Amino acid sequence: MSATSDPDPDGDTAAPVSDRVLTIPNIISLVRLLAVPVVGVLIVRGHLVAAFVVLVCAGLSDWLDGVVARRFDQTSRLGRFLDPSADRLFIFVTIVGLAYQDIIPWWLVAAILAREAAVGACLPYMLRRGYAGFPVHVAGKAGTFALMYAFPLLLLAHIDGAVGTIAWVIGWAAALWGVFLYWAAGVLYLNQFRQVVGRFRVERASGEGAS
């Protein structure tokens, strides 16, 4: 097993990651990815309680694979791709399904997708400069966590009675807070992208001056 350290946009050396593929966290992330279309079908067909259960299990698995990766030194390059990819796909499929069912407004979908588009547009440039991507920021992780638990609660909000009412209040509070944190992290990532661009321009200017 080999381990390397990816460069950090801030100029620091990131934690070493391995090139292993078959690890417990990667298997957990893969299972979570396979559950993404299941959630989409359940929501579209109106099986909201079943979709709620799957989303809760997905959220727990997201926490579990991180714990296992850190506890047993199984952080891998593939895992750094699979884990956030599964989170983003879950969020995308869930919000589109919820909007389709008129549970959330389409402007909320647009707000989340706009952030993804803004950050995603920077990644090809980062990859060409040797960066594997943006290091996970606590604001981004917190925003994802809030959204991952907001949408199951909004599904549960359609149960009549006190449970549905409480789920609606907490779910919307978590959704709005999650979108705010999601965008806050997005601004930080865009600032890191600006630093990478500035560093590359300085290095290129220095190289041209030396020649």
mmCIF file of C-alpha atoms in Angstrom, residues 1-205:
data_model
loop_
_atom_site.group_PDB
_atom_site.id
_atom_site.type_symbol
_atom_site.label_atom_id
_atom_site.label_comp_id
_atom_site.label_asym_id
_atom_site.label_seq_id
_atom_site.Cartn_x
_atom_site.Cartn_y
_atom_site.Cartn_z
ATOM 1 C CA MET A 1 0.000 0.000 0.000
ATOM 2 C CA SER A 2 1.366 3.393 -0.925
ATOM 3 C CA ALA A 3 0.405 6.697 0.619
ATOM 4 C CA THR A 4 0.892 10.203 -0.676
ATOM 5 C CA SER A 5 0.004 13.697 0.432
ATOM 6 C CA ASP A 6 -2.068 15.830 -1.901
ATOM 7 C CA PRO A 7 -1.267 19.548 -2.131
ATOM 8 C CA ASP A 8 -3.551 21.910 -0.289
ATOM 9 C CA PRO A 9 -4.859 25.097 -1.971
ATOM 10 C CA ASP A 10 -3.674 27.065 1.050
ATOM 11 C CA GLY A 11 -0.130 25.865 0.490
ATOM 12 C CA ASP A 12 -0.034 23.317 3.328
ATOM 13 C CA THR A 13 0.491 19.587 2.969
ATOM 14 C CA ALA A 14 -2.717 17.639 3.392
ATOM 15 C CA ALA A 15 -3.029 14.472 5.422
ATOM 16 C CA PRO A 16 -1.544 11.416 3.659
ATOM 17 C CA VAL A 17 -3.991 9.303 1.681
ATOM 18 C CA SER A 18 -3.525 5.808 0.291
ATOM 19 C CA ASP A 19 -4.257 4.389 -3.153
ATOM 20 C CA ARG A 20 -6.200 1.454 -1.712
ATOM 21 C CA VAL A 21 -9.539 0.650 -3.301
ATOM 22 C CA LEU A 22 -10.957 -2.193 -1.237
ATOM 23 C CA THR A 23 -11.477 -0.604 2.189
ATOM 24 C CA ILE A 24 -14.407 -0.721 4.581
ATOM 25 C CA PRO A 25 -15.172 3.041 4.201
ATOM 26 C CA ASN A 26 -15.137 2.698 0.398
ATOM 27 C CA ILE A 27 -17.535 -0.244 0.547
ATOM 28 C CA ILE A 28 -19.873 1.747 2.799
ATOM 29 C CA SER A 29 -19.728 4.715 0.408
ATOM 30 C CA LEU A 30 -20.410 2.435 -2.572
ATOM 31 C CA VAL A 31 -23.483 0.958 -0.876
ATOM 32 C CA ARG A 32 -24.664 4.499 -0.143
ATOM 33 C CA LEU A 33 -24.224 5.383 -3.822
ATOM 34 C CA LEU A 34 -26.299 2.370 -4.855
ATOM 35 C CA ALA A 35 -29.081 3.558 -2.545
ATOM 36 C CA VAL A 36 -29.370 6.928 -4.320
ATOM 37 C CA PRO A 37 -31.757 5.779 -7.093
ATOM 38 C CA VAL A 38 -33.776 3.850 -4.509
ATOM 39 C CA VAL A 39 -34.518 7.071 -2.648
ATOM 40 C CA GLY A 40 -35.447 8.843 -5.863
ATOM 41 C CA VAL A 41 -37.933 6.141 -6.859
ATOM 42 C CA LEU A 42 -39.470 6.012 -3.379
ATOM 43 C CA ILE A 43 -40.028 9.770 -3.258
ATOM 44 C CA VAL A 44 -41.457 10.021 -6.772
ATOM 45 C CA ARG A 45 -43.847 7.142 -6.086
ATOM 46 C CA GLY A 46 -44.981 8.762 -2.851
ATOM 47 C CA HIS A 47 -43.468 6.253 -0.411
ATOM 48 C CA LEU A 48 -42.261 9.065 1.821
ATOM 49 C CA VAL A 49 -41.853 7.116 5.069
ATOM 50 C CA ALA A 50 -39.764 4.452 3.331
ATOM 51 C CA ALA A 51 -37.655 7.182 1.719
ATOM 52 C CA PHE A 52 -37.222 8.733 5.175
ATOM 53 C CA VAL A 53 -35.842 5.448 6.543
ATOM 54 C CA VAL A 54 -33.365 5.065 3.668
ATOM 55 C CA LEU A 55 -32.168 8.660 4.036
ATOM 56 C CA VAL A 56 -31.609 8.245 7.767
ATOM 57 C CA CYS A 57 -29.599 5.071 7.141
ATOM 58 C CA ALA A 58 -27.584 6.918 4.485
ATOM 59 C CA GLY A 59 -26.831 9.707 6.941
ATOM 60 C CA LEU A 60 -25.671 7.222 9.554
ATOM 61 C CA SER A 61 -23.466 5.441 7.012
ATOM 62 C CA ASP A 62 -21.900 8.787 6.094
ATOM 63 C CA TRP A 63 -20.896 9.255 9.724
ATOM 64 C CA LEU A 64 -19.749 5.632 10.025
ATOM 65 C CA ASP A 65 -17.400 5.560 7.053
ATOM 66 C CA GLY A 66 -15.660 8.698 8.309
ATOM 67 C CA VAL A 67 -15.164 7.193 11.757
ATOM 68 C CA VAL A 68 -13.796 3.941 10.337
ATOM 69 C CA ALA A 69 -11.475 5.758 7.917
ATOM 70 C CA ARG A 70 -9.951 7.848 10.696
ATOM 71 C CA ARG A 71 -9.870 5.127 13.360
ATOM 72 C CA PHE A 72 -8.206 2.473 11.198
ATOM 73 C CA ASP A 73 -6.145 4.742 8.903
ATOM 74 C CA GLN A 74 -8.170 3.779 5.837
ATOM 75 C CA THR A 75 -8.374 7.230 4.263
ATOM 76 C CA SER A 76 -7.944 6.728 0.537
ATOM 77 C CA ARG A 77 -7.935 8.755 -2.649
ATOM 78 C CA LEU A 78 -10.990 6.848 -3.904
ATOM 79 C CA GLY A 79 -12.768 7.429 -0.597
ATOM 80 C CA ARG A 80 -12.172 11.159 -0.828
ATOM 81 C CA PHE A 81 -14.044 11.023 -4.135
ATOM 82 C CA LEU A 82 -16.805 8.537 -3.253
ATOM 83 C CA ASP A 83 -17.878 10.009 0.073
ATOM 84 C CA PRO A 84 -18.690 13.594 -1.042
ATOM 85 C CA SER A 85 -20.020 12.286 -4.360
ATOM 86 C CA ALA A 86 -22.532 10.092 -2.536
ATOM 87 C CA ASP A 87 -23.554 13.021 -0.326
ATOM 88 C CA ARG A 88 -24.066 15.333 -3.301
ATOM 89 C CA LEU A 89 -26.029 12.750 -5.284
ATOM 90 C CA PHE A 90 -28.266 12.049 -2.295
ATOM 91 C CA ILE A 91 -28.922 15.749 -1.851
ATOM 92 C CA PHE A 92 -29.559 16.271 -5.583
ATOM 93 C CA VAL A 93 -31.948 13.329 -5.984
ATOM 94 C CA THR A 94 -33.755 14.133 -2.748
ATOM 95 C CA ILE A 95 -34.333 17.827 -3.421
ATOM 96 C CA VAL A 96 -35.524 17.183 -6.983
ATOM 97 C CA GLY A 97 -37.897 14.509 -5.680
ATOM 98 C CA LEU A 98 -39.167 16.766 -2.896
ATOM 99 C CA ALA A 99 -39.721 19.618 -5.330
ATOM 100 C CA TYR A 100 -41.498 17.226 -7.708
ATOM 101 C CA GLN A 101 -43.836 16.304 -4.849
ATOM 102 C CA ASP A 102 -44.323 20.022 -3.975
ATOM 103 C CA ILE A 103 -42.760 19.476 -0.565
ATOM 104 C CA ILE A 104 -40.092 22.133 -1.086
ATOM 105 C CA PRO A 105 -40.043 25.081 -3.538
ATOM 106 C CA TRP A 106 -37.947 24.961 -6.674
ATOM 107 C CA TRP A 107 -35.989 28.069 -5.585
ATOM 108 C CA LEU A 108 -34.404 25.958 -2.851
ATOM 109 C CA VAL A 109 -33.309 23.440 -5.470
ATOM 110 C CA ALA A 110 -31.858 26.271 -7.574
ATOM 111 C CA ALA A 111 -29.950 27.715 -4.591
ATOM 112 C CA ILE A 112 -28.242 24.399 -3.859
ATOM 113 C CA LEU A 113 -27.490 23.560 -7.495
ATOM 114 C CA ALA A 114 -26.102 27.053 -8.148
ATOM 115 C CA ARG A 115 -23.552 26.555 -5.379
ATOM 116 C CA GLU A 116 -22.570 23.171 -6.813
ATOM 117 C CA ALA A 117 -22.187 24.668 -10.285
ATOM 118 C CA ALA A 118 -20.036 27.553 -9.019
ATOM 119 C CA VAL A 119 -17.640 25.304 -7.112
ATOM 120 C CA GLY A 120 -17.686 22.524 -9.706
ATOM 121 C CA ALA A 121 -16.670 24.913 -12.473
ATOM 122 C CA CYS A 122 -13.371 25.473 -10.639
ATOM 123 C CA LEU A 123 -12.423 21.803 -10.339
ATOM 124 C CA PRO A 124 -11.049 21.195 -13.872
ATOM 125 C CA TYR A 125 -8.563 24.049 -13.401
ATOM 126 C CA MET A 126 -7.604 22.702 -9.960
ATOM 127 C CA LEU A 127 -7.050 19.208 -11.348
ATOM 128 C CA ARG A 128 -4.803 20.525 -14.116
ATOM 129 C CA ARG A 129 -2.684 22.268 -11.481
ATOM 130 C CA GLY A 130 -2.206 19.057 -9.464
ATOM 131 C CA TYR A 131 -4.882 19.586 -6.806
ATOM 132 C CA ALA A 132 -7.236 16.692 -6.114
ATOM 133 C CA GLY A 133 -9.953 19.167 -5.202
ATOM 134 C CA PHE A 134 -10.899 21.403 -2.324
ATOM 135 C CA PRO A 135 -10.111 20.184 1.203
ATOM 136 C CA VAL A 136 -13.296 19.600 3.145
ATOM 137 C CA HIS A 137 -14.114 22.636 5.271
ATOM 138 C CA VAL A 138 -16.044 22.354 8.525
ATOM 139 C CA ALA A 139 -18.700 24.740 7.175
ATOM 140 C CA GLY A 140 -19.233 22.563 4.119
ATOM 141 C CA LYS A 141 -19.410 19.404 6.211
ATOM 142 C CA ALA A 142 -21.841 21.053 8.623
ATOM 143 C CA GLY A 143 -23.973 22.312 5.736
ATOM 144 C CA THR A 144 -24.084 18.878 4.142
ATOM 145 C CA PHE A 145 -24.927 17.336 7.517
ATOM 146 C CA ALA A 146 -27.778 19.794 8.026
ATOM 147 C CA LEU A 147 -29.196 19.163 4.552
ATOM 148 C CA MET A 148 -28.856 15.389 4.868
ATOM 149 C CA TYR A 149 -31.046 15.517 7.971
ATOM 150 C CA ALA A 150 -33.333 18.348 6.911
ATOM 151 C CA PHE A 151 -34.823 16.539 3.943
ATOM 152 C CA PRO A 152 -35.736 13.320 5.795
ATOM 153 C CA LEU A 153 -37.499 15.490 8.367
ATOM 154 C CA LEU A 154 -39.406 17.285 5.612
ATOM 155 C CA LEU A 155 -40.508 13.869 4.361
ATOM 156 C CA LEU A 156 -41.655 12.990 7.866
ATOM 157 C CA ALA A 157 -43.502 16.312 8.077
ATOM 158 C CA HIS A 158 -46.317 14.818 5.974
ATOM 159 C CA ILE A 159 -47.370 12.582 8.841
ATOM 160 C CA ASP A 160 -50.456 14.005 10.532
ATOM 161 C CA GLY A 161 -50.226 15.154 14.139
ATOM 162 C CA ALA A 162 -47.556 16.543 16.426
ATOM 163 C CA VAL A 163 -44.772 14.437 14.904
ATOM 164 C CA GLY A 164 -45.367 15.937 11.472
ATOM 165 C CA THR A 165 -45.559 19.471 12.830
ATOM 166 C CA ILE A 166 -42.322 19.172 14.805
ATOM 167 C CA ALA A 167 -40.579 17.553 11.838
ATOM 168 C CA TRP A 168 -41.716 20.411 9.575
ATOM 169 C CA VAL A 169 -40.365 23.116 11.905
ATOM 170 C CA ILE A 170 -37.029 21.410 12.579
ATOM 171 C CA GLY A 171 -36.694 20.291 8.965
ATOM 172 C CA TRP A 172 -37.114 23.783 7.534
ATOM 173 C CA ALA A 173 -34.787 25.281 10.141
ATOM 174 C CA ALA A 174 -32.116 22.712 9.237
ATOM 175 C CA ALA A 175 -32.690 23.220 5.496
ATOM 176 C CA LEU A 176 -32.256 26.999 5.624
ATOM 177 C CA TRP A 177 -29.266 26.765 7.945
ATOM 178 C CA GLY A 178 -27.774 24.061 5.736
ATOM 179 C CA VAL A 179 -28.111 26.176 2.578
ATOM 180 C CA PHE A 180 -26.433 29.094 4.356
ATOM 181 C CA LEU A 181 -23.504 26.928 5.496
ATOM 182 C CA TYR A 182 -23.332 25.290 2.076
ATOM 183 C CA TRP A 183 -22.889 28.682 0.443
ATOM 184 C CA ALA A 184 -20.511 29.881 3.176
ATOM 185 C CA ALA A 185 -18.251 26.923 2.406
ATOM 186 C CA GLY A 186 -18.687 27.626 -1.303
ATOM 187 C CA VAL A 187 -17.377 31.159 -0.840
ATOM 188 C CA LEU A 188 -14.356 29.770 1.028
ATOM 189 C CA TYR A 189 -13.697 27.293 -1.791
ATOM 190 C CA LEU A 190 -13.950 30.052 -4.379
ATOM 191 C CA ASN A 191 -11.462 32.095 -2.366
ATOM 192 C CA GLN A 192 -9.091 29.114 -2.319
ATOM 193 C CA PHE A 193 -9.530 28.860 -6.091
ATOM 194 C CA ARG A 194 -8.630 32.545 -6.400
ATOM 195 C CA GLN A 195 -5.456 31.897 -4.377
ATOM 196 C CA VAL A 196 -4.470 28.992 -6.623
ATOM 197 C CA VAL A 197 -4.996 31.120 -9.735
ATOM 198 C CA GLY A 198 -2.961 33.969 -8.217
ATOM 199 C CA ARG A 199 -0.154 31.608 -7.188
ATOM 200 C CA PHE A 200 -0.002 30.094 -10.667
ATOM 201 C CA ARG A 201 0.140 33.528 -12.300
ATOM 202 C CA VAL A 202 2.988 34.586 -10.007
ATOM 203 C CA GLU A 203 4.914 31.381 -10.763
ATOM 204 C CA ARG A 204 4.351 31.800 -14.505
ATOM 205 C CA ALA A 205 5.471 35.443 -14.367
#
